[in-house]
Each structure stands twice: as C-alpha cells, then as structure tokens.
mmCIF file with all atom_site columns, N, CA and C in Angstrom:
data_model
loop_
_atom_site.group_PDB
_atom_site.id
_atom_site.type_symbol
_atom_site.label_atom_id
_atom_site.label_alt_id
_atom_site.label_comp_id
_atom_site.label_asym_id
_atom_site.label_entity_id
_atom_site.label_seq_id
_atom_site.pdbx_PDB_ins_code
_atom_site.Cartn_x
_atom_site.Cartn_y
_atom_site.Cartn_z
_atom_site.occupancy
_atom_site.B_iso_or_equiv
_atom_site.pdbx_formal_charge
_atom_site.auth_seq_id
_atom_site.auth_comp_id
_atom_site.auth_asym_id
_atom_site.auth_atom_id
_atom_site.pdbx_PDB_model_num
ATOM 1   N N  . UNK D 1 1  ? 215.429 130.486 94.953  1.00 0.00 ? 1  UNK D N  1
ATOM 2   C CA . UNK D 1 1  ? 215.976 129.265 94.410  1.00 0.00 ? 1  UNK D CA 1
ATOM 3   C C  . UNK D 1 1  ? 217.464 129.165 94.720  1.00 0.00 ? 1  UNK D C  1
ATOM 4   N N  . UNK D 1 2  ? 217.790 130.460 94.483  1.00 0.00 ? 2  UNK D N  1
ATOM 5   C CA . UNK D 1 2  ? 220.009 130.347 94.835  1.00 0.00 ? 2  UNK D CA 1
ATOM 6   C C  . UNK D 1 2  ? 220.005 129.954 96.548  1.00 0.00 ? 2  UNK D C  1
ATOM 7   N N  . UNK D 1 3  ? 218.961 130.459 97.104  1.00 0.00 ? 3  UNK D N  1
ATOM 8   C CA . UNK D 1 3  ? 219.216 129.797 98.482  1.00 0.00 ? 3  UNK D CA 1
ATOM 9   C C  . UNK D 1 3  ? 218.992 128.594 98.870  1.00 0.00 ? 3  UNK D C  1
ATOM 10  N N  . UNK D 1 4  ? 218.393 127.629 98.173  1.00 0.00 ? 4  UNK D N  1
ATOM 11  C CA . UNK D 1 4  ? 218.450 126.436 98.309  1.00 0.00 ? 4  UNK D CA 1
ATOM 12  C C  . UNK D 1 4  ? 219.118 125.378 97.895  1.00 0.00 ? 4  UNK D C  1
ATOM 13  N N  . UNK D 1 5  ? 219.631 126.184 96.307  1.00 0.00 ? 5  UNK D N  1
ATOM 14  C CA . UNK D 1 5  ? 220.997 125.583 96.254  1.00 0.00 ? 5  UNK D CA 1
ATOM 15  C C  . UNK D 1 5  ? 222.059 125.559 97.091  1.00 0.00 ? 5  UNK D C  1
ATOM 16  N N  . UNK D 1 6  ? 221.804 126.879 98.148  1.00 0.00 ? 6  UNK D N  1
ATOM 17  C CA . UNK D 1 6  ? 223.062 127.229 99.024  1.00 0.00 ? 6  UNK D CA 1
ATOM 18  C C  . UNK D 1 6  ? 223.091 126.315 100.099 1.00 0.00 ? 6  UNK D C  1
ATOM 19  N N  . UNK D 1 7  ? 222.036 125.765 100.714 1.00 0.00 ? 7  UNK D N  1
ATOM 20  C CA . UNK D 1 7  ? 221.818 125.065 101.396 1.00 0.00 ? 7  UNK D CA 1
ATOM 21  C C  . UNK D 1 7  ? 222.065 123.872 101.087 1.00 0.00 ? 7  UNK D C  1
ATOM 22  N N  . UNK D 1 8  ? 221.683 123.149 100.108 1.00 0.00 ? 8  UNK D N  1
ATOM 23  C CA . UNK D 1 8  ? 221.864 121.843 99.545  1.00 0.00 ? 8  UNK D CA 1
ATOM 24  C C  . UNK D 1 8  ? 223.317 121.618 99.894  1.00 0.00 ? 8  UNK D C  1
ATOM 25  N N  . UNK D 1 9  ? 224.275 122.793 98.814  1.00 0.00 ? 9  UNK D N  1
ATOM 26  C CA . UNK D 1 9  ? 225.878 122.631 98.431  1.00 0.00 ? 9  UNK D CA 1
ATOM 27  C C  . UNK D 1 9  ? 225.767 122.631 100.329 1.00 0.00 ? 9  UNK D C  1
ATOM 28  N N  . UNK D 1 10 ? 225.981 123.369 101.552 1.00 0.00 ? 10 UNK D N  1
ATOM 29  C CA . UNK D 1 10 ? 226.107 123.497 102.853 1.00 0.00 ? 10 UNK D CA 1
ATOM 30  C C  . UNK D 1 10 ? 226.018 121.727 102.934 1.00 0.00 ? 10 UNK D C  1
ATOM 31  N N  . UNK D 1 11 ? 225.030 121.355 102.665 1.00 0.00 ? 11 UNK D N  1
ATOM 32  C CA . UNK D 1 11 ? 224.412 120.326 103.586 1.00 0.00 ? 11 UNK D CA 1
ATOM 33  C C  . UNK D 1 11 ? 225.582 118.840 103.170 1.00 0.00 ? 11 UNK D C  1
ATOM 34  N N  . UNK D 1 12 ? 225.845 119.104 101.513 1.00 0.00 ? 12 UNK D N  1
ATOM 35  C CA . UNK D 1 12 ? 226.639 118.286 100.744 1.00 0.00 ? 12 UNK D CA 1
ATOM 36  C C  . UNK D 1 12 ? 227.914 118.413 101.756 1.00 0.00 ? 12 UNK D C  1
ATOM 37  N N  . UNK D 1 13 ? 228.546 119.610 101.686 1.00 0.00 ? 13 UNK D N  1
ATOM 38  C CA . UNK D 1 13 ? 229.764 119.788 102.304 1.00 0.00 ? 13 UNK D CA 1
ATOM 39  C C  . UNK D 1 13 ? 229.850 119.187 103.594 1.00 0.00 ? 13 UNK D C  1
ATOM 40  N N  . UNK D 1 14 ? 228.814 119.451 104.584 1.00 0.00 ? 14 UNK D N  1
ATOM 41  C CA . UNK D 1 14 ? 229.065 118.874 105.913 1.00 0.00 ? 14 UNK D CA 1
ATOM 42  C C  . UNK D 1 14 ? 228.633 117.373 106.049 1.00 0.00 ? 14 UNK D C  1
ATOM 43  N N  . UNK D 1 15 ? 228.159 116.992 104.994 1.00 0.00 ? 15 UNK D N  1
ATOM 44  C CA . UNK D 1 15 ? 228.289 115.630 105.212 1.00 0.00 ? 15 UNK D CA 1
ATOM 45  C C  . UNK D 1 15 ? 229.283 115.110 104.467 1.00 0.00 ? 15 UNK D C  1
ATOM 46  N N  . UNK D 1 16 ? 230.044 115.706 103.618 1.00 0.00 ? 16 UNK D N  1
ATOM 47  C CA . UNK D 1 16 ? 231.300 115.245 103.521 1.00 0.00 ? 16 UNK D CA 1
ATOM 48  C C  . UNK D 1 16 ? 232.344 115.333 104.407 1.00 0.00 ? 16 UNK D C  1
ATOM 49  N N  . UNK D 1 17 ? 232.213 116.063 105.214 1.00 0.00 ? 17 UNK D N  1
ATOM 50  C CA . UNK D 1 17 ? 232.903 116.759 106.272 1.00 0.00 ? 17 UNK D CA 1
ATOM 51  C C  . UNK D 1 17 ? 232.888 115.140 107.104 1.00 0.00 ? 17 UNK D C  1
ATOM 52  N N  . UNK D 1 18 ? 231.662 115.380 107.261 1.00 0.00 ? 18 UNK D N  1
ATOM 53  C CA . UNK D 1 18 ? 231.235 114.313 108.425 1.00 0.00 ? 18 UNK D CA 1
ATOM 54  C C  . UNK D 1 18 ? 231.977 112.541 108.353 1.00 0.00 ? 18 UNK D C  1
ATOM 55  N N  . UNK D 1 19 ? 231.698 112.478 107.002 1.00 0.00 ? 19 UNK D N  1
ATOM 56  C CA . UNK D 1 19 ? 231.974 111.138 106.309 1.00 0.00 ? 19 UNK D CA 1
ATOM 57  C C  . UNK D 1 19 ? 233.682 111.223 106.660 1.00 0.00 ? 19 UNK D C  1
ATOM 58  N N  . UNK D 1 20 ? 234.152 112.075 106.060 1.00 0.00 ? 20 UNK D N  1
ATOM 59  C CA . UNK D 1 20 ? 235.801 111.687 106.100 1.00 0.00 ? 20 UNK D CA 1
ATOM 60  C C  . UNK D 1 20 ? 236.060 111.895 107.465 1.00 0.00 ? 20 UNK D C  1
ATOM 61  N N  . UNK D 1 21 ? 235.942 112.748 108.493 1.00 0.00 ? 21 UNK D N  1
ATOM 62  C CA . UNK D 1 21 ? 236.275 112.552 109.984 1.00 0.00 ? 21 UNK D CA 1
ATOM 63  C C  . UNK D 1 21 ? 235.657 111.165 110.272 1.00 0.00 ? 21 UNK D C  1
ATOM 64  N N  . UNK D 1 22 ? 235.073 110.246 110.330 1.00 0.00 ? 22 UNK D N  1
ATOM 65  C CA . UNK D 1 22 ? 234.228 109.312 110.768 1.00 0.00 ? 22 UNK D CA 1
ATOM 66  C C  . UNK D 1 22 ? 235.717 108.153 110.118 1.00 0.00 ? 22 UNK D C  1
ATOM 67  N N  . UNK D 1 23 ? 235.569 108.149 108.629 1.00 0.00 ? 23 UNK D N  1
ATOM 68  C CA . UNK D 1 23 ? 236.510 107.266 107.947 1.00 0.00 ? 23 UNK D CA 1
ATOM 69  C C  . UNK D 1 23 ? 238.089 107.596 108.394 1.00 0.00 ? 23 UNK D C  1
ATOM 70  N N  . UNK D 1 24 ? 238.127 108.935 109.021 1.00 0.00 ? 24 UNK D N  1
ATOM 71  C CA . UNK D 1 24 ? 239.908 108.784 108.918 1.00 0.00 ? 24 UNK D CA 1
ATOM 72  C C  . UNK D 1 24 ? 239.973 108.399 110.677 1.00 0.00 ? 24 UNK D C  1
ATOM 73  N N  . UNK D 1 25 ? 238.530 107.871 111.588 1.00 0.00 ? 25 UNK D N  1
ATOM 74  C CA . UNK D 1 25 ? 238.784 108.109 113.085 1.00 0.00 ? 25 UNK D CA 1
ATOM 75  C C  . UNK D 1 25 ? 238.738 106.403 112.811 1.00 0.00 ? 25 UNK D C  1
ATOM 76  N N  . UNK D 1 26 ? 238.434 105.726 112.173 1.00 0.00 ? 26 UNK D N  1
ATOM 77  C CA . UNK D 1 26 ? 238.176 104.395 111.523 1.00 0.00 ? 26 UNK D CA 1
ATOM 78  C C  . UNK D 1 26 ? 239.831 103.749 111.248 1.00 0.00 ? 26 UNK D C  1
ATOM 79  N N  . UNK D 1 27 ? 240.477 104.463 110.613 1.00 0.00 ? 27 UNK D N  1
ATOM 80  C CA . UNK D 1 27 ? 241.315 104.284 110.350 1.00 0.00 ? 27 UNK D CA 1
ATOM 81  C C  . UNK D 1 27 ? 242.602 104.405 111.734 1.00 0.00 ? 27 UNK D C  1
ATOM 82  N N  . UNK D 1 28 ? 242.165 105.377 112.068 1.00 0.00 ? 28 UNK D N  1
ATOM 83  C CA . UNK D 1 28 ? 243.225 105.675 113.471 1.00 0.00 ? 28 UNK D CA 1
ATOM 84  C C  . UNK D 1 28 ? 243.005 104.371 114.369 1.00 0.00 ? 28 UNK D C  1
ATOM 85  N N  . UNK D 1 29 ? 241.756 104.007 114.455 1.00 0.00 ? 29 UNK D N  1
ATOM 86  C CA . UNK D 1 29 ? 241.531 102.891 115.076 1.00 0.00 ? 29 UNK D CA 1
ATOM 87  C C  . UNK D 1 29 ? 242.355 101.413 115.156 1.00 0.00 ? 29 UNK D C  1
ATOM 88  N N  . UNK D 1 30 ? 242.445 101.365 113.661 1.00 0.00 ? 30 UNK D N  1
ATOM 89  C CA . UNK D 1 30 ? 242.989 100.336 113.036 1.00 0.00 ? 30 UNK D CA 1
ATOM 90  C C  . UNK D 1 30 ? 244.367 100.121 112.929 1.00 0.00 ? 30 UNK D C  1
ATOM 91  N N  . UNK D 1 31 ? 245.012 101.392 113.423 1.00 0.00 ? 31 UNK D N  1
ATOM 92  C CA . UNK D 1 31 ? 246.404 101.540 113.431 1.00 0.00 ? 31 UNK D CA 1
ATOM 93  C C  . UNK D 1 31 ? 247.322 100.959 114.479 1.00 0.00 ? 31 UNK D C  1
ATOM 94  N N  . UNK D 1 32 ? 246.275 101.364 115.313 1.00 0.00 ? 32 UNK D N  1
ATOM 95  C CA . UNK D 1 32 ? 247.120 101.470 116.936 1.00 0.00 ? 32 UNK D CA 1
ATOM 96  C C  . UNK D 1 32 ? 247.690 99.864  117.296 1.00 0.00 ? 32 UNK D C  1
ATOM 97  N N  . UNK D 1 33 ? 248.802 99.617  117.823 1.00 0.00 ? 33 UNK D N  1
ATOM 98  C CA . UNK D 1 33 ? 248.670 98.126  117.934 1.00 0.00 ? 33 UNK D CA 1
ATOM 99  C C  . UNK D 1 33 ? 249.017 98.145  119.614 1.00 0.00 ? 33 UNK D C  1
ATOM 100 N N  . UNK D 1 34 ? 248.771 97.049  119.996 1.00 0.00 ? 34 UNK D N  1
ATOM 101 C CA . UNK D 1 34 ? 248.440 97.212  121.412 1.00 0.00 ? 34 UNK D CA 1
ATOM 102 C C  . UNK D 1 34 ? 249.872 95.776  121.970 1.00 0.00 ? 34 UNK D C  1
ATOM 103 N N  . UNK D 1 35 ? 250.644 96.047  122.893 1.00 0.00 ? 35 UNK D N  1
ATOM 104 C CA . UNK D 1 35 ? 251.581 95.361  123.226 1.00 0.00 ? 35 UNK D CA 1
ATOM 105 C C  . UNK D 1 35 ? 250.654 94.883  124.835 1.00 0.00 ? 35 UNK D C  1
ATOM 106 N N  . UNK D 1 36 ? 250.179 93.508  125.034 1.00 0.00 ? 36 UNK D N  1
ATOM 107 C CA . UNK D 1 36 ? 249.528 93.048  126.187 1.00 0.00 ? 36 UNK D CA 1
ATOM 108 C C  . UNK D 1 36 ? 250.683 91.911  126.496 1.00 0.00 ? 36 UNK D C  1
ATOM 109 N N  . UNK D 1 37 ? 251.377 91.816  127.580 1.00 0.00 ? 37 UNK D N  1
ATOM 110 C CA . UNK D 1 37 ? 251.736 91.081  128.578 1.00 0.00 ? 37 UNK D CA 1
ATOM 111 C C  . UNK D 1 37 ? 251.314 91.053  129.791 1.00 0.00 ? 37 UNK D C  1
ATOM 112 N N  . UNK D 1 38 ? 250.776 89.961  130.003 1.00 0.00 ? 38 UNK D N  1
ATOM 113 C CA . UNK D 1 38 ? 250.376 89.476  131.531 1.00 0.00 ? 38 UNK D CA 1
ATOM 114 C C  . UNK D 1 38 ? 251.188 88.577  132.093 1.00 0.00 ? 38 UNK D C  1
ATOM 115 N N  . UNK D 1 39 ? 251.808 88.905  133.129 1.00 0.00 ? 39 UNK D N  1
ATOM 116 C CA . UNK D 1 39 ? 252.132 87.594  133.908 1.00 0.00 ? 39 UNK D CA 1
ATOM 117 C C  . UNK D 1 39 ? 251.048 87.071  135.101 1.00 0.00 ? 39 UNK D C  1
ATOM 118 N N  . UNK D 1 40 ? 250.769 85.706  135.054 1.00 0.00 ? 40 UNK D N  1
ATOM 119 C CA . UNK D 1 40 ? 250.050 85.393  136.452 1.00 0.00 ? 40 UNK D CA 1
ATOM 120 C C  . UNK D 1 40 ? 250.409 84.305  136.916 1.00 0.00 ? 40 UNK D C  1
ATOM 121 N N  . UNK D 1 41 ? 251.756 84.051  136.568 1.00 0.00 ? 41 UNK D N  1
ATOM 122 C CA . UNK D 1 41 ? 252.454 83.425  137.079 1.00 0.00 ? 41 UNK D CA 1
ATOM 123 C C  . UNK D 1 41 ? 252.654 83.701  138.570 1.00 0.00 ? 41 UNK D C  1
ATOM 124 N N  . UNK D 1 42 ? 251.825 83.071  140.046 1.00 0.00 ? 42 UNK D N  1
ATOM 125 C CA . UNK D 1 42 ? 252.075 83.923  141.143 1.00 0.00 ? 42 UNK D CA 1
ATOM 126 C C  . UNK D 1 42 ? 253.392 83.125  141.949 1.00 0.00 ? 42 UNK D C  1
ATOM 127 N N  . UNK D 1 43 ? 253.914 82.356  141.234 1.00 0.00 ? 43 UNK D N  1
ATOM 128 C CA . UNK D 1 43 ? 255.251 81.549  142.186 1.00 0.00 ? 43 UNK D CA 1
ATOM 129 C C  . UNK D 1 43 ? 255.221 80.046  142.793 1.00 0.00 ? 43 UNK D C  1
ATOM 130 N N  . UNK D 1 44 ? 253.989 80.206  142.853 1.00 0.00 ? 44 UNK D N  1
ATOM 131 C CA . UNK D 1 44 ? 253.473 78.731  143.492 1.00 0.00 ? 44 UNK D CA 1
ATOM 132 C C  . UNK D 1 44 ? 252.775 77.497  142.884 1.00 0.00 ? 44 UNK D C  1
ATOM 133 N N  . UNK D 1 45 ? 252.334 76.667  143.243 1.00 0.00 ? 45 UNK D N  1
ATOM 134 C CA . UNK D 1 45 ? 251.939 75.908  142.151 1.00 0.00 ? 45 UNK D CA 1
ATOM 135 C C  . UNK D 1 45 ? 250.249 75.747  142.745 1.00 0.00 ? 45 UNK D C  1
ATOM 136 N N  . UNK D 1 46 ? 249.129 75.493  142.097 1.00 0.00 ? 46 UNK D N  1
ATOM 137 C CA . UNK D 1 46 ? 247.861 75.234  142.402 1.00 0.00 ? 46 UNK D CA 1
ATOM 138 C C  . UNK D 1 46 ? 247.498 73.887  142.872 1.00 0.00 ? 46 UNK D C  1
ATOM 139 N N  . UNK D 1 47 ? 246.877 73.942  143.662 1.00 0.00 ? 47 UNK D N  1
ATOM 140 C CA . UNK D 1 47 ? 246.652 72.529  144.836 1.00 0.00 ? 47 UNK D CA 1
ATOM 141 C C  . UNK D 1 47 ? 245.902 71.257  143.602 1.00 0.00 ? 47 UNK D C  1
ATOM 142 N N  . UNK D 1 48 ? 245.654 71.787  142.859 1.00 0.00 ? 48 UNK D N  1
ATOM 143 C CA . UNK D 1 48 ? 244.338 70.987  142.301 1.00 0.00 ? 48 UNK D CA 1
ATOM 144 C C  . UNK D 1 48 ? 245.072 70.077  140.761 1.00 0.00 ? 48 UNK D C  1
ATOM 145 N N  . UNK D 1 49 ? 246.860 71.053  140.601 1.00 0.00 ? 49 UNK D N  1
ATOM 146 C CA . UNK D 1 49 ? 247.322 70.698  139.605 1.00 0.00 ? 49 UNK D CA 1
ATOM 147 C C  . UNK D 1 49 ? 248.197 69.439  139.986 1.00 0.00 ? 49 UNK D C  1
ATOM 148 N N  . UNK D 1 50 ? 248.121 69.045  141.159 1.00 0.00 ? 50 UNK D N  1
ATOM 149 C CA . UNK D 1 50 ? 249.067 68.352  141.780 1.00 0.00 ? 50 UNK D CA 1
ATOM 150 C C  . UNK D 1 50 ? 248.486 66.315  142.078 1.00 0.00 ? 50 UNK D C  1
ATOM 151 N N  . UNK D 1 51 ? 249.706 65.644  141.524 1.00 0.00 ? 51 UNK D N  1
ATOM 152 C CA . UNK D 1 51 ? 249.095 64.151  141.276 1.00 0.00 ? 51 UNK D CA 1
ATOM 153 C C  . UNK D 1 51 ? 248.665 63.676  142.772 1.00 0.00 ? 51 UNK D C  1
ATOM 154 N N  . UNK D 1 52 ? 249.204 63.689  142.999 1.00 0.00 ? 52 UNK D N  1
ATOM 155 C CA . UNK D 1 52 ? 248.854 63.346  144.702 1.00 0.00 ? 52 UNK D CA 1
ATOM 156 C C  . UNK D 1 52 ? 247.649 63.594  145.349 1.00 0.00 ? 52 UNK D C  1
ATOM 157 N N  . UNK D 1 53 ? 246.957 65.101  144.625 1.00 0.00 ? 53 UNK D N  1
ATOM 158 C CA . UNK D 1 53 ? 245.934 65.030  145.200 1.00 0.00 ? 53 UNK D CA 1
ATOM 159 C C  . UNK D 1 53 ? 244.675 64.406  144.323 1.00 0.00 ? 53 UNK D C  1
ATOM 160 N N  . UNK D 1 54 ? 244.984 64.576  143.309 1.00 0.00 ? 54 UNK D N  1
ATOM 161 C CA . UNK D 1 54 ? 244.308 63.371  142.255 1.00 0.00 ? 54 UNK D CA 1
ATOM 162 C C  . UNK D 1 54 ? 244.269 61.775  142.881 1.00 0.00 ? 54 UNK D C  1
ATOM 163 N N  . UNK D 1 55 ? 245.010 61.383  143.139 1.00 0.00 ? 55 UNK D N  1
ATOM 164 C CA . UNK D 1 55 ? 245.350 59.685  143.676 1.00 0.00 ? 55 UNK D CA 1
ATOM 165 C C  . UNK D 1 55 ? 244.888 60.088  144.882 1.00 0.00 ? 55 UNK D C  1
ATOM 166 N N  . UNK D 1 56 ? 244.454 61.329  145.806 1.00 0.00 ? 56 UNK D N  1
ATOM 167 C CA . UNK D 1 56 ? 243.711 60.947  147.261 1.00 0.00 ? 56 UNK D CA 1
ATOM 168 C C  . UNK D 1 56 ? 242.378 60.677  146.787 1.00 0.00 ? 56 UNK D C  1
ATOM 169 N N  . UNK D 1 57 ? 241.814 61.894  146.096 1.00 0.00 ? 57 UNK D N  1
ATOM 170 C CA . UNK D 1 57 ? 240.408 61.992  145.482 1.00 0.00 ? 57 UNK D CA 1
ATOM 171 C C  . UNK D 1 57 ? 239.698 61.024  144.785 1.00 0.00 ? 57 UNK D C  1
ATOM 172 N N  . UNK D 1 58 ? 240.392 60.255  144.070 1.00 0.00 ? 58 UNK D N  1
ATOM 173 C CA . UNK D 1 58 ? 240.160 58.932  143.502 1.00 0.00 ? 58 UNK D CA 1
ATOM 174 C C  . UNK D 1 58 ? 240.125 58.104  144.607 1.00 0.00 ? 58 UNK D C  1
ATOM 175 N N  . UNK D 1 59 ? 241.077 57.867  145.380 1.00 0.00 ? 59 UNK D N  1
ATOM 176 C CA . UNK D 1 59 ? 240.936 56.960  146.375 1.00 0.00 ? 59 UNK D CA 1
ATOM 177 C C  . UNK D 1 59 ? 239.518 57.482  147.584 1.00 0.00 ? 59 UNK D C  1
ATOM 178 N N  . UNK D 1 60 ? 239.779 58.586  147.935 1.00 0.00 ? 60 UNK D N  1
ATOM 179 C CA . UNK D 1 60 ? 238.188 58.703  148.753 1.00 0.00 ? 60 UNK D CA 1
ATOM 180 C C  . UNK D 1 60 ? 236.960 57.950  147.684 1.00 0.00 ? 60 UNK D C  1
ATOM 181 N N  . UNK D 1 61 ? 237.087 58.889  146.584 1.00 0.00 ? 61 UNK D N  1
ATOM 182 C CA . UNK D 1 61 ? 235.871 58.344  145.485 1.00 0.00 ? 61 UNK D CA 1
ATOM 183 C C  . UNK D 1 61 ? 235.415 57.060  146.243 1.00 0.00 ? 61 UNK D C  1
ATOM 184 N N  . UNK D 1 62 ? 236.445 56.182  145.433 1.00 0.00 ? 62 UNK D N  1
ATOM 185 C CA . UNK D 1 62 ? 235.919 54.599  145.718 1.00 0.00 ? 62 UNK D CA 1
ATOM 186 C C  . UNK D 1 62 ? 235.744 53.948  146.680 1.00 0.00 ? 62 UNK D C  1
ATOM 187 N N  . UNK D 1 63 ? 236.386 54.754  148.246 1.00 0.00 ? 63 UNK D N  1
ATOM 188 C CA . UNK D 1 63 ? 235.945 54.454  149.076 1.00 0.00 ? 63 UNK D CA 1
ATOM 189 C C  . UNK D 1 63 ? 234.468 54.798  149.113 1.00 0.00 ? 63 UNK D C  1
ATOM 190 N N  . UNK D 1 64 ? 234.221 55.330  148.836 1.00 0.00 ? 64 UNK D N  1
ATOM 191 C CA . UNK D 1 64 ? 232.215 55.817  149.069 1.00 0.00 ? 64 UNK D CA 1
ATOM 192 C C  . UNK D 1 64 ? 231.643 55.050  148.317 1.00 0.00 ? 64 UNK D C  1
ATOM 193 N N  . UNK D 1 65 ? 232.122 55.087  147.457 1.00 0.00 ? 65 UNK D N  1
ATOM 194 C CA . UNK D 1 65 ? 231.429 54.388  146.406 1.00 0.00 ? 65 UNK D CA 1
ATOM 195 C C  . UNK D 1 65 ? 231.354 52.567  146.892 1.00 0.00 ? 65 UNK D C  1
ATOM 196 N N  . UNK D 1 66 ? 232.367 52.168  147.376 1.00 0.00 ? 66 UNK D N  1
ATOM 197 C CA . UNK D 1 66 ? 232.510 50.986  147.647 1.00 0.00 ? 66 UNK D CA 1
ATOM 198 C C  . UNK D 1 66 ? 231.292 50.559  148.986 1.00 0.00 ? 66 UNK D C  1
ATOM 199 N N  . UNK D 1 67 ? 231.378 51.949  150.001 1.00 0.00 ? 67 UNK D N  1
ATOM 200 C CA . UNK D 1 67 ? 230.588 51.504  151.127 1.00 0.00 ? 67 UNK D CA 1
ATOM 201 C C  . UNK D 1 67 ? 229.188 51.741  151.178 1.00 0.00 ? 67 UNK D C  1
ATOM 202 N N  . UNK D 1 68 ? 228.619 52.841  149.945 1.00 0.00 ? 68 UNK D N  1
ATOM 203 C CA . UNK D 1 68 ? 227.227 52.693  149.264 1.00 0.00 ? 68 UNK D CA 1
ATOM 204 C C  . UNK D 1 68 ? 227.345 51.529  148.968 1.00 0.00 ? 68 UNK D C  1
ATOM 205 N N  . UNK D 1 69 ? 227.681 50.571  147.918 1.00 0.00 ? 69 UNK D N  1
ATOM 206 C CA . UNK D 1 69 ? 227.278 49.768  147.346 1.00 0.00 ? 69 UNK D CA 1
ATOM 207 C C  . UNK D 1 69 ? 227.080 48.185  148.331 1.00 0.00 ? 69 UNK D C  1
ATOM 208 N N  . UNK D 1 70 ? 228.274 48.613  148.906 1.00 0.00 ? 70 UNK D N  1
ATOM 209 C CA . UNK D 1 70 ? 228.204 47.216  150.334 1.00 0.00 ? 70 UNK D CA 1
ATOM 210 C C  . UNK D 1 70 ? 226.997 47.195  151.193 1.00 0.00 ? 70 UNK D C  1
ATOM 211 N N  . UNK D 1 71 ? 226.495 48.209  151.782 1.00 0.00 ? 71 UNK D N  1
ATOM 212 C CA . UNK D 1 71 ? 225.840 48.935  152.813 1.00 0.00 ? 71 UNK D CA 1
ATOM 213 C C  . UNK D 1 71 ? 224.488 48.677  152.064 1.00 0.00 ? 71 UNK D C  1
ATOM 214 N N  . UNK D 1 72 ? 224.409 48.609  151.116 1.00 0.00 ? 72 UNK D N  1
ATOM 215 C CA . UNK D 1 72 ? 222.494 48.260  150.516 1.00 0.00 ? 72 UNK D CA 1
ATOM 216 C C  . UNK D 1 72 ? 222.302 46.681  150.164 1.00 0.00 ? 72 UNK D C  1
ATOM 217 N N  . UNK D 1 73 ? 223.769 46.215  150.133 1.00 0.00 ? 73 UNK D N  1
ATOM 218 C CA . UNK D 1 73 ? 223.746 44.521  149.565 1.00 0.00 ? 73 UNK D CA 1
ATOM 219 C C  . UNK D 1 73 ? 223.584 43.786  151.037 1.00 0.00 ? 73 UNK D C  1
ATOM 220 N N  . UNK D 1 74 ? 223.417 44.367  152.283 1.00 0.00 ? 74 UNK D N  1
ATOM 221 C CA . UNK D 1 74 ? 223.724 43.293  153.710 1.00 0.00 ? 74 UNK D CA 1
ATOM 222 C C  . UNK D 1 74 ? 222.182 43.160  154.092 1.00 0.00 ? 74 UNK D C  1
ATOM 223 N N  . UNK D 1 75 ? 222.124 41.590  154.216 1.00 0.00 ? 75 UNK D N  1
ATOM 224 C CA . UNK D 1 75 ? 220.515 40.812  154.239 1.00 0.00 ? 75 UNK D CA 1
ATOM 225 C C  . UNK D 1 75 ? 221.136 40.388  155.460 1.00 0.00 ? 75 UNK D C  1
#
C-alpha cells in the first residue's frame, strides 16, 4: 500500500512539474515583443498607380466597346 502511495505522490509531483514548466513557457511567450520594420518602398513608382495610364485604359475600353456595338448595328 506505501508503494502506491509512493507512486501516486511521484505521479502528483511530475505533473506538477509538468504544469508549471508548460505555464511559465506560456508566459515567456507572452513576453517577448517583437520590433517588425519593413521597408518596400523600392524607389520607383508602380505602372498601374499612375493617371495616365488609367485615362489610356479607359480610353482603349470604349474604343472596343464602341466598335462591338457599331459593328453588329450595320444593315
């Protein structure tokens, strides 16, 4: 019987063991703070951000659009 108490108290202990390493690696976790800077700024500017090419693209648009719609109306 004392050996199974011995075992029990063992088994108690290492899962206390277990529990507080687990809770204090929980905690370390929670500590750390993380400093993230990115630049991607690469110097240049992107083709697609630019008005000009907006006002071509619109303008092709409606050209197509204009010569579908002409192109099915001629009797």
């Amino acid at each position: 019987m004392k050996q199974l108490q011995n075992i029990s108290t063992t088994f108690k202990k290492s899962l206390l063991l277990i529990t507080l390493l687990f809770s204090q690696s929980l905690i370390w976790a929670q500590d750390k703070t993380v400093d993230v800077n990115l630049n991607v700024d690469k110097g240049g500017s992107d083709w697609y951000a630019e008005p000009w090419i907006l006002v071509v693209g619109a303008a092709v648009f409606i050209i197509i659009i204009v010569a579908l719609v002409r192109g099915k109306s001629s009797n």
